PDB file of C-alpha atoms in Angstrom:
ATOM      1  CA  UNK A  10       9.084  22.773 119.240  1.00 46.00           C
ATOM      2  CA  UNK A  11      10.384  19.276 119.704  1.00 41.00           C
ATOM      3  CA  UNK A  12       7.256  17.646 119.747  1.00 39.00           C
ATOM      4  CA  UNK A  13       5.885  19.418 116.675  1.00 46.00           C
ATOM      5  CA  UNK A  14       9.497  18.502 114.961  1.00 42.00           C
ATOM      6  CA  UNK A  15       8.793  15.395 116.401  1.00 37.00           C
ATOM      7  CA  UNK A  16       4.933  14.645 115.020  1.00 47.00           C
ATOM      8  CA  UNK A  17       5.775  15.917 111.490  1.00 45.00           C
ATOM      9  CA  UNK A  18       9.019  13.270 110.897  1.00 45.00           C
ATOM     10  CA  UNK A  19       6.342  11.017 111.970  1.00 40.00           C
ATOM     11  CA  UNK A  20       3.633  11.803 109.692  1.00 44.00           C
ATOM     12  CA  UNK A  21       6.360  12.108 107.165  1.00 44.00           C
ATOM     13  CA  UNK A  22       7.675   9.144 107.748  1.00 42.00           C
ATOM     14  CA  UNK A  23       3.721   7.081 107.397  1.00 40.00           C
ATOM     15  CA  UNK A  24       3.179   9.039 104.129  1.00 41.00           C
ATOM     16  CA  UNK A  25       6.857   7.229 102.846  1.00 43.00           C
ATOM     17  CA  UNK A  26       5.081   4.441 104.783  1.00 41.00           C
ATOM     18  CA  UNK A  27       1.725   4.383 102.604  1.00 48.00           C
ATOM     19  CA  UNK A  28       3.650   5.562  99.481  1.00 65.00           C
ATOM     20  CA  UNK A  29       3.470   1.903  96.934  1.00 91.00           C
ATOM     21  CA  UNK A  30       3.115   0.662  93.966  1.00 97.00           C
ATOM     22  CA  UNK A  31      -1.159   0.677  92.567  1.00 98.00           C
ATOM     23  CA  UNK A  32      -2.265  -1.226  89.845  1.00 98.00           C
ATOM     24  CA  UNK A  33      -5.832  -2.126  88.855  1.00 98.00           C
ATOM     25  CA  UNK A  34      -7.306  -4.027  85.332  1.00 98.00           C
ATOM     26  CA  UNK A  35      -8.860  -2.095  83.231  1.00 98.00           C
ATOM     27  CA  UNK A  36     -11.607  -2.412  80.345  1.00 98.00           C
ATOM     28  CA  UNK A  37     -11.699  -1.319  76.833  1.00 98.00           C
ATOM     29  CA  UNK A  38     -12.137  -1.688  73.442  1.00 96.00           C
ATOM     30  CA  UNK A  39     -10.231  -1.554  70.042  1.00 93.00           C
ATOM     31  CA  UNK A  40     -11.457  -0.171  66.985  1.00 90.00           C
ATOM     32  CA  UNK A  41     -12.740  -3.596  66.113  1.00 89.00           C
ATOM     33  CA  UNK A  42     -14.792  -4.054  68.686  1.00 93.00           C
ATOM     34  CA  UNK A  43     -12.804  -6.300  70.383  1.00 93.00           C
ATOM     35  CA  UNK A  44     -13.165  -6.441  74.129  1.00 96.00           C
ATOM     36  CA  UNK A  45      -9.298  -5.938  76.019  1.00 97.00           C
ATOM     37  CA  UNK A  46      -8.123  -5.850  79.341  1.00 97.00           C
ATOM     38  CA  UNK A  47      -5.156  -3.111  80.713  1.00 98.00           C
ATOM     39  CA  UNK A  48      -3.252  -3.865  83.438  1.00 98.00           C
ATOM     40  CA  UNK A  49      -1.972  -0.296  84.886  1.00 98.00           C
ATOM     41  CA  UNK A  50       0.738   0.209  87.259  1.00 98.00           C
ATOM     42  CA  UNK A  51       2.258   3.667  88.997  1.00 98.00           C
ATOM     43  CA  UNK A  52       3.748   5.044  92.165  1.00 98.00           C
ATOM     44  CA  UNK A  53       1.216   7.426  94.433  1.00 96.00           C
ATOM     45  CA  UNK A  54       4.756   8.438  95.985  1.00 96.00           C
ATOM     46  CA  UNK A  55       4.825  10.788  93.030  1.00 95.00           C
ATOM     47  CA  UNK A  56       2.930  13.729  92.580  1.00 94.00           C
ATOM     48  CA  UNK A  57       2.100  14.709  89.273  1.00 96.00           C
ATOM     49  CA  UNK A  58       2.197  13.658  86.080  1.00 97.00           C
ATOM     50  CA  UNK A  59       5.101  11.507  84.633  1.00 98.00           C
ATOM     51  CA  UNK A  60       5.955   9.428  81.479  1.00 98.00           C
ATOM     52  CA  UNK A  61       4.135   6.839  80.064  1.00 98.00           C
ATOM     53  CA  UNK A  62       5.323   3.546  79.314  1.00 98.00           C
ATOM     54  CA  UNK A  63       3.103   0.913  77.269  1.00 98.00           C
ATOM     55  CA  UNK A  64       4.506  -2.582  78.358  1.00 99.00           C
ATOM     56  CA  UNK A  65       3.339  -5.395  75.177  1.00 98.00           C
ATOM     57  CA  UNK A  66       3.431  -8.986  76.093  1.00 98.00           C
ATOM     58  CA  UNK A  67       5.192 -12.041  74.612  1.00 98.00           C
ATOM     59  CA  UNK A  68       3.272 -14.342  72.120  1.00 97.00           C
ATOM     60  CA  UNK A  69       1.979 -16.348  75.891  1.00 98.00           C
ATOM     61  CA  UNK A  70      -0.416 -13.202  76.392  1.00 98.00           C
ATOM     62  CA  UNK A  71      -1.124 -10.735  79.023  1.00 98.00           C
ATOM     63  CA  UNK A  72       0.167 -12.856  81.659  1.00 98.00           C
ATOM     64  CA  UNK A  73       1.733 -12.613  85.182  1.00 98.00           C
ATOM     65  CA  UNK A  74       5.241 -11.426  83.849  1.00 98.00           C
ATOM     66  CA  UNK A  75       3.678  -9.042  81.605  1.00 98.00           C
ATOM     67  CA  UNK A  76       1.968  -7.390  84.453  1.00 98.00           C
ATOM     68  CA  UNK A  77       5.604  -7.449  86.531  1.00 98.00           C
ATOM     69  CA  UNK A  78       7.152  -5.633  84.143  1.00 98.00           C
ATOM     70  CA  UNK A  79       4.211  -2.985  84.634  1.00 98.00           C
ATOM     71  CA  UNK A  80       5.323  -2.910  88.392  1.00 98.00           C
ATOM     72  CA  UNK A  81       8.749  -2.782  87.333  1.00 98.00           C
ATOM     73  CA  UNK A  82       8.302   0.406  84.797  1.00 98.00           C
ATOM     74  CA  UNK A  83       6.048   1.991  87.912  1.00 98.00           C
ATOM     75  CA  UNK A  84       8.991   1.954  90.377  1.00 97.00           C
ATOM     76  CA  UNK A  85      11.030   3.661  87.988  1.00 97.00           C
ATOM     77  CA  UNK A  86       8.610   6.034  88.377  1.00 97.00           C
ATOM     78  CA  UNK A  87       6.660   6.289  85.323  1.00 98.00           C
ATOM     79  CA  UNK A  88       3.006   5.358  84.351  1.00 98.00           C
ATOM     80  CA  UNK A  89       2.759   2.314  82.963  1.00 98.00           C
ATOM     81  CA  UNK A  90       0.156  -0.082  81.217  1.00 98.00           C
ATOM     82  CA  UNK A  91       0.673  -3.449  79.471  1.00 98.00           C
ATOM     83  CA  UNK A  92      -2.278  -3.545  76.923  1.00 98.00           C
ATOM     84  CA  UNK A  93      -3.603  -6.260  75.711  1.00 98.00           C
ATOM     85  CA  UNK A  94      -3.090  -7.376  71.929  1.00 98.00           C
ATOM     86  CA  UNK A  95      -5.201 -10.996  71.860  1.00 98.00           C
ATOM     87  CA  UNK A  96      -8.430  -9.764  73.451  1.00 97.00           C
ATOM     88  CA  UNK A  97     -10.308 -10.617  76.723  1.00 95.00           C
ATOM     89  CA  UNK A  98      -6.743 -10.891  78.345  1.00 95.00           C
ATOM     90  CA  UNK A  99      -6.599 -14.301  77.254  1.00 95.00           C
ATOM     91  CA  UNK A 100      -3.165 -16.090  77.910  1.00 97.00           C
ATOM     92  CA  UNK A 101      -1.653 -19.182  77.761  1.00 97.00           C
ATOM     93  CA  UNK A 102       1.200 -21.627  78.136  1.00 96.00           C
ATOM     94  CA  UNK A 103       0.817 -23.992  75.246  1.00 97.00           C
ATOM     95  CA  UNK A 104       2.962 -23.390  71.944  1.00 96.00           C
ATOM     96  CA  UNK A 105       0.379 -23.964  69.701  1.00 96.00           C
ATOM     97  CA  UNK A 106      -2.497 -21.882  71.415  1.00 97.00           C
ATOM     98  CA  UNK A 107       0.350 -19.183  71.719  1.00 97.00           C
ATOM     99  CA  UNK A 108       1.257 -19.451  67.995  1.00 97.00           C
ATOM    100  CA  UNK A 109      -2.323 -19.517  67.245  1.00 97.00           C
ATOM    101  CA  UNK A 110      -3.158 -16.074  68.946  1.00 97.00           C
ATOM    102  CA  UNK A 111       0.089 -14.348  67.588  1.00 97.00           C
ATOM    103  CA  UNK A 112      -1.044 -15.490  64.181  1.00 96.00           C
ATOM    104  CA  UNK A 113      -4.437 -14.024  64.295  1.00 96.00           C
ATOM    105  CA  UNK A 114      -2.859 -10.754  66.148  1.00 96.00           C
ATOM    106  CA  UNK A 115      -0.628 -10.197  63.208  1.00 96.00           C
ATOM    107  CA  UNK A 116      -2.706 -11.067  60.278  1.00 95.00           C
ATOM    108  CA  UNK A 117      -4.285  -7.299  59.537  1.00 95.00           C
ATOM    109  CA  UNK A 118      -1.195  -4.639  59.955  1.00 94.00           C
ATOM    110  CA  UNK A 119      -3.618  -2.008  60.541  1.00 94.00           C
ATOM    111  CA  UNK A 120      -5.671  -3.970  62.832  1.00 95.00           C
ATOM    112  CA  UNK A 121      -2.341  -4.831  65.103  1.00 96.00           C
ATOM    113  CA  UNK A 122      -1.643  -0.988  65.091  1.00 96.00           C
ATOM    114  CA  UNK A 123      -5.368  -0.103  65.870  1.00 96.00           C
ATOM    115  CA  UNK A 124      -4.940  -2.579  69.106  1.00 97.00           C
ATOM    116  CA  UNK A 125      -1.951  -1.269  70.175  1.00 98.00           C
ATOM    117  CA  UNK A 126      -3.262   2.627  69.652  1.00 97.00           C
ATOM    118  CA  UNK A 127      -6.200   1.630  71.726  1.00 97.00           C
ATOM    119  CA  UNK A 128      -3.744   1.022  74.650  1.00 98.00           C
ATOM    120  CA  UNK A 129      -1.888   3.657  73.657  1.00 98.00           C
ATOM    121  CA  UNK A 130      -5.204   5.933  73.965  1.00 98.00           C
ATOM    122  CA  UNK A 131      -5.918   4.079  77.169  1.00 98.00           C
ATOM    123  CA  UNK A 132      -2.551   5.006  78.860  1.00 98.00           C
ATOM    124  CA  UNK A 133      -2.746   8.547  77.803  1.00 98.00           C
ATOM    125  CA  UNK A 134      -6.165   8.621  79.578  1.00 98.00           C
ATOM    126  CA  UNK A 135      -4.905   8.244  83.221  1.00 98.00           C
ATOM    127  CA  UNK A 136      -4.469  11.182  85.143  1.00 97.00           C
ATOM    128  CA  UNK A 137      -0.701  10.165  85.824  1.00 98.00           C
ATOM    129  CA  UNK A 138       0.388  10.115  82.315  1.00 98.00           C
ATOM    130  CA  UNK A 139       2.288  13.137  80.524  1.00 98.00           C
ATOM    131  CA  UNK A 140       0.533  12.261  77.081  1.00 97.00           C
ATOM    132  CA  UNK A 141       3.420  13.524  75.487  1.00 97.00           C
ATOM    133  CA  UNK A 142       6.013  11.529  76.932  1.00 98.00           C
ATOM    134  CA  UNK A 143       5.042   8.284  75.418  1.00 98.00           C
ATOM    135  CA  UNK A 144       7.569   4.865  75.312  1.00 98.00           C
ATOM    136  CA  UNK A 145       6.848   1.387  74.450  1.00 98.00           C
ATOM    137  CA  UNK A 146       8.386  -1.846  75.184  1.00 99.00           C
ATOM    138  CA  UNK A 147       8.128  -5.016  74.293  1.00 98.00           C
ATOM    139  CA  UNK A 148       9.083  -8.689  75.180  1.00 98.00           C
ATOM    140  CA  UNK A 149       9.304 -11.703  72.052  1.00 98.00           C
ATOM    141  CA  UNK A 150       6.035 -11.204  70.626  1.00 98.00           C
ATOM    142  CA  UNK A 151       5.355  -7.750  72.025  1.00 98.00           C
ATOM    143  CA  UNK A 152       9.431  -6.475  70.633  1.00 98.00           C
ATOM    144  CA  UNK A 153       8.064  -7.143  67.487  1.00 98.00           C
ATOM    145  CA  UNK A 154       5.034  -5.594  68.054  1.00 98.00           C
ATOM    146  CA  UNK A 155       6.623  -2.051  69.076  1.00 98.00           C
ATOM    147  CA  UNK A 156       9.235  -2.397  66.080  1.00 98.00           C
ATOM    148  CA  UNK A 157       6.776  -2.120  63.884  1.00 98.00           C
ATOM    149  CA  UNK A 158       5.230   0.238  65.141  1.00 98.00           C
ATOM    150  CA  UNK A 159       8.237   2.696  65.335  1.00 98.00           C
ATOM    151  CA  UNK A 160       8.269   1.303  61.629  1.00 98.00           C
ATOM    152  CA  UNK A 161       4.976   2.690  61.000  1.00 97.00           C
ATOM    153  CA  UNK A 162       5.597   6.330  62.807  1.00 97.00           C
ATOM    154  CA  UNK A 163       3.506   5.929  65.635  1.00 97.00           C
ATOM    155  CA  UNK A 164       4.015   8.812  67.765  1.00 96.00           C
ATOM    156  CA  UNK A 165       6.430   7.381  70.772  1.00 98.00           C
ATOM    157  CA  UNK A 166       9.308   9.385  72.174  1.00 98.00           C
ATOM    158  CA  UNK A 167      11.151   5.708  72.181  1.00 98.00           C
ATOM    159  CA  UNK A 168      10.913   1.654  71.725  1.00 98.00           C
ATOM    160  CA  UNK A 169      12.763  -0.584  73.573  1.00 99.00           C
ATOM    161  CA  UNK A 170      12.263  -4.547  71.881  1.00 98.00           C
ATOM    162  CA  UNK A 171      14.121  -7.079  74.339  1.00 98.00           C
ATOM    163  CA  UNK A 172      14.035 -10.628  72.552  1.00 98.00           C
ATOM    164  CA  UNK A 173      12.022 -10.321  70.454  1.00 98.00           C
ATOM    165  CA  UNK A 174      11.116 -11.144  66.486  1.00 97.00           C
ATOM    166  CA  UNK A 175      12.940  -8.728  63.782  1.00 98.00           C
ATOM    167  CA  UNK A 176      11.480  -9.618  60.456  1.00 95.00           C
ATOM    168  CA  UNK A 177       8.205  -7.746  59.147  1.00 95.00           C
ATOM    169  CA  UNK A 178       5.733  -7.115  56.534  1.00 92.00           C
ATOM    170  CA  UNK A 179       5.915  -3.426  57.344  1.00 91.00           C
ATOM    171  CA  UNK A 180       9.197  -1.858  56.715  1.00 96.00           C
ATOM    172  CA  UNK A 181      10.297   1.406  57.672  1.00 97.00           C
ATOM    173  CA  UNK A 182      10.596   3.998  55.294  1.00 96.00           C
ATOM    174  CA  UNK A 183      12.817   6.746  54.901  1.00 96.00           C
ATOM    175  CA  UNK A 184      11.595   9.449  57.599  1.00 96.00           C
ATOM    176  CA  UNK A 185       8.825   6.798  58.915  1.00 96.00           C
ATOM    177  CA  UNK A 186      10.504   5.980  61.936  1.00 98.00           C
ATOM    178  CA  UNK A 187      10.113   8.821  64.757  1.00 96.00           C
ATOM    179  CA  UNK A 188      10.971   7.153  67.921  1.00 98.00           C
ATOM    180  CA  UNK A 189      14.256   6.126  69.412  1.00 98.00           C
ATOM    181  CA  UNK A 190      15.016   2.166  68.788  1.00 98.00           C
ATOM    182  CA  UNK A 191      16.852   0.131  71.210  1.00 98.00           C
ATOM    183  CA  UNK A 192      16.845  -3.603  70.494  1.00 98.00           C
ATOM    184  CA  UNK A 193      18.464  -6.466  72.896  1.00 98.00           C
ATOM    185  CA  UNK A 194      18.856  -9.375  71.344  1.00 98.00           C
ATOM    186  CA  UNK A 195      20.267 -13.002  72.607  1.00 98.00           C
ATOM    187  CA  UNK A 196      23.266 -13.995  70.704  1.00 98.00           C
ATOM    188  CA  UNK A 197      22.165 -17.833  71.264  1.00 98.00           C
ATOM    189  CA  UNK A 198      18.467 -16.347  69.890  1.00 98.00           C
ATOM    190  CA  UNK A 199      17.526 -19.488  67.731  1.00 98.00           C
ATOM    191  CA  UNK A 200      14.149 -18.138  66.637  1.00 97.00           C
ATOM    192  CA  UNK A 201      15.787 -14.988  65.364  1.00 98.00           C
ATOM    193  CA  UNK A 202      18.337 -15.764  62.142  1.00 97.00           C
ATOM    194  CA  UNK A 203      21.531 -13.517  61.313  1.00 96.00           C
ATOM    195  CA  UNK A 204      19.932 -12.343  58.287  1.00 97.00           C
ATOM    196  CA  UNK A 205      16.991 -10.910  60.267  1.00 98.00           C
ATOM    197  CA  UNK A 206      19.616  -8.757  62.489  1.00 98.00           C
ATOM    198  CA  UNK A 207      21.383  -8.004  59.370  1.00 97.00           C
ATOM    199  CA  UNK A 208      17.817  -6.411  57.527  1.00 97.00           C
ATOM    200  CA  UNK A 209      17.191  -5.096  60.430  1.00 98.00           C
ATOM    201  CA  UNK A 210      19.947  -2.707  60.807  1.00 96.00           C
ATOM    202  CA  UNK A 211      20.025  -1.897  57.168  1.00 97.00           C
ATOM    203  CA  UNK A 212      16.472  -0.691  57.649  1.00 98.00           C
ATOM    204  CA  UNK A 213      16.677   1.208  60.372  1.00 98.00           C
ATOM    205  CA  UNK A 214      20.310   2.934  58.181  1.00 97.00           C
ATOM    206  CA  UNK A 215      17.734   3.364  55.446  1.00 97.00           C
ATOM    207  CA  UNK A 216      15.343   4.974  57.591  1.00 97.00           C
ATOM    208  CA  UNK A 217      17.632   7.383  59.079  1.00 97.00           C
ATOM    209  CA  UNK A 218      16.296   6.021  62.685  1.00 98.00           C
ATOM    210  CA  UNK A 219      17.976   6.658  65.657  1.00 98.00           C
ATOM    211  CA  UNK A 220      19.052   2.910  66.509  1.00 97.00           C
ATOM    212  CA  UNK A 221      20.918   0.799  68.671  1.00 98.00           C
ATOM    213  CA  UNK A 222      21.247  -2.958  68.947  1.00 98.00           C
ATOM    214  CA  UNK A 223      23.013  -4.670  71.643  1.00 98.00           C
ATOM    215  CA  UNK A 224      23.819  -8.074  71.062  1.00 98.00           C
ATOM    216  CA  UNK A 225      23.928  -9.930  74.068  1.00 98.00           C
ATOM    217  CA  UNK A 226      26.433 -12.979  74.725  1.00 98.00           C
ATOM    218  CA  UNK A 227      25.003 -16.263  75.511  1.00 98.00           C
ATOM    219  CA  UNK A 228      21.357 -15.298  76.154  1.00 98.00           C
ATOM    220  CA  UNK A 229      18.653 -17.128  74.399  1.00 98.00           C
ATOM    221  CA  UNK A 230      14.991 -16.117  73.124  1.00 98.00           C
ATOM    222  CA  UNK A 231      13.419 -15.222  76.672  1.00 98.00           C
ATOM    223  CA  UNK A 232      16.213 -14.051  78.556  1.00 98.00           C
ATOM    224  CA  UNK A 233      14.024 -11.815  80.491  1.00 98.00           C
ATOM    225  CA  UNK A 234      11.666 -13.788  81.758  1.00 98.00           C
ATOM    226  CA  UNK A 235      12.624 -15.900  85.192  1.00 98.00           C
ATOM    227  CA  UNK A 236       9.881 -18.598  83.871  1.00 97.00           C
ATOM    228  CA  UNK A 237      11.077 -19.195  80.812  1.00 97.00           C
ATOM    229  CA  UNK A 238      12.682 -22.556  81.102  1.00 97.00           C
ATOM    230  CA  UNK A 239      10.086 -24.495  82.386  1.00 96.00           C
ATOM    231  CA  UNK A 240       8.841 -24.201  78.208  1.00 96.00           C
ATOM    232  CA  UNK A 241      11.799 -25.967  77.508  1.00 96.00           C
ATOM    233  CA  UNK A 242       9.910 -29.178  78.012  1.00 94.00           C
ATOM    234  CA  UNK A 243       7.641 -28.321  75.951  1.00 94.00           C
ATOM    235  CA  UNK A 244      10.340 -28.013  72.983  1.00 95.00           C
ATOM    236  CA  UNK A 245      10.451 -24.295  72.940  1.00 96.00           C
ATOM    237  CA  UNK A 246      13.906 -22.866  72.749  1.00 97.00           C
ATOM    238  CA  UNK A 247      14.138 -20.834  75.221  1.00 98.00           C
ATOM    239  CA  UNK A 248      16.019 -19.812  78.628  1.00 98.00           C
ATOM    240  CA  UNK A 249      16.296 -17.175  81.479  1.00 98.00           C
ATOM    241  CA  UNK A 250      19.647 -15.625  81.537  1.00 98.00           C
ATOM    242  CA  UNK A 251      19.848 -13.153  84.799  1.00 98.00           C
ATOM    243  CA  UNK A 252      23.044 -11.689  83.376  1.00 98.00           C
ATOM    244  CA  UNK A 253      21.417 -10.635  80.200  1.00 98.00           C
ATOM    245  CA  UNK A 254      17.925  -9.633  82.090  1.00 98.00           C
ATOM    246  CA  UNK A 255      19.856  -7.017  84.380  1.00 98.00           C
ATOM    247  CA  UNK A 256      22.099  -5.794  81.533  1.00 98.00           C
ATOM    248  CA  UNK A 257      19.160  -5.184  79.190  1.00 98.00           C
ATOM    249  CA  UNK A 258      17.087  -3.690  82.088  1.00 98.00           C
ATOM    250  CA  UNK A 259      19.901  -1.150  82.672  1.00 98.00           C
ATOM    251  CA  UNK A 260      20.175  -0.505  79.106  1.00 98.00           C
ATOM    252  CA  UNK A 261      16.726   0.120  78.611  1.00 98.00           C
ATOM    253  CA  UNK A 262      16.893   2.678  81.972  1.00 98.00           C
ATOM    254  CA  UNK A 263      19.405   4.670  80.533  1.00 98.00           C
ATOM    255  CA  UNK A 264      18.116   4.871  77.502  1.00 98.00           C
ATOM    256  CA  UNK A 265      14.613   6.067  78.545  1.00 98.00           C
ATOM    257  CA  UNK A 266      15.973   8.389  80.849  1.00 97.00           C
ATOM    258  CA  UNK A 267      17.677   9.844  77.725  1.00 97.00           C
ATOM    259  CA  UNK A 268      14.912   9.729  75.558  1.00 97.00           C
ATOM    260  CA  UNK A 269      12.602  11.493  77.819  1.00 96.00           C
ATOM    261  CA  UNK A 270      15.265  14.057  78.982  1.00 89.00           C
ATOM    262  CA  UNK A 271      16.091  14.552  75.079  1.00 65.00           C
ATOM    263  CA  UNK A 272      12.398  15.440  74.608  1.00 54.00           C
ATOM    264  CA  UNK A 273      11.887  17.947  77.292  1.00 43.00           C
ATOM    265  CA  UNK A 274      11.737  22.048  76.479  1.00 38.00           C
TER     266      UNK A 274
END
């Protein structure tokens, strides 16, 4: 009896062993015709099915940090997939080429929301997702990107925006906006003014959305990202702030685990 006691902690223990994070890239195509790239993330120590979480990048692209906050999201244990909004996966750490491809990304609303159903779609595809557990979350760029779409109704159980842009051509009306919001924002945030945090909660009061902004002390656009201040030299304001990356990511945990127990049976 020992040894059998004995051979199954073992085998137990190698399957904890074995149990890690998978990712892979994966292929596919907006509405457009556009060719994108996924990058999709989960835990094989969980059986089943579990929430999905789309991850959007900042205006840089689908880059390396994009992808870790994938990983991140998967060892939280849900399914998660940052899509790509430029096309062909294409990134890039010059201001201008960055400005250039958020431009073009944001110049057709519906062609935006198309992109970011096609990851949507994509996410909803895998056999780990619960399809209707759905999230997004998005960094500078990509916190735009998933405000408006909360704007526009898309059908997420939450958003989560850290640092990222406010202001919009798209603006939520009354009823429109279905998901949770939650929106951490740098207080030092010089690419975001105080009249775009100011519209921004009277919209969402307008809406009747369920909303919360959390202004965080001293941070600056980028406070998530570990790399950010090597753009500094390149005149961009921004900075890493660990303070306001762990206090955000915390946030953003609770809050998900709310949303997605608020949505179950």
């Amino acid at each position: 009896m020992r040894y059998q006691l004995f051979g199954a902690a073992l085998m137990a223990a190698s399957a904890v062993a074995h149990a890690e994070i998978q990712t892979q890239e994966i292929p596919y195509t907006a509405a457009d015709g556009t060719k994108m790239v996924g990058y999709y993330a989960y835990d094989d120590a969980i059986e089943g099915q579990r929430p999905g979480v789309v991850v959007v990048h900042e205006w840089w692209g689908l880059n390396d940090y994009a992808k870790s906050r994938a990983r991140d999201l998967a060892g939280l244990g849900y399914s998660a997939l940052a899509i790509d909004m430029y096309g062909e996966g294409k990134n890039t750490e010059h201001p201008k080429d960055a400005m250039s491809f958020m431009k073009a990304a944001l110049a057709d609303a519906d062609a935006a929301k198309a992109r970011f159903n096609a990851g949507v779609d994509l996410l909803k595809q895998q056999q780990q997702t619960d399809g209707a557990k759905l999230a997004a979350v998005g960094y500078c760029f990509g916190g735009k990107v998933v405000l408006d779409m909360a704007r526009q109704g898309v059908p997420l159980e939450g958003v989560v925006s850290f640092h990222g842009a406010l202001a919009t051509e798209t603006r939520a009306a009354p009823g429109s906006v279905k998901a949770r919001v939650l929106v951490e924002h740098g207080s030092a945030d010089s690419m975001v003014s105080a009249e775009d945090v100011a519209a921004l909660s009277a919209e969402m009061v307008k809406a009747g959305a369920d909303y919360q902004f959390v202004n965080l002390p001293g941070a600056k656009h980028g406070f998530t990202n570990p790399g950010a201040d090597k753009f500094q030299e390149k005149g961009v304001d921004v900075a890493y702030n660990k303070a306001a990356d762990e206090r955000s990511w915390n946030d953003m945990q609770r809050f998900l685990d709310e949303t997605f127990d608020s949505s179950r049976p």
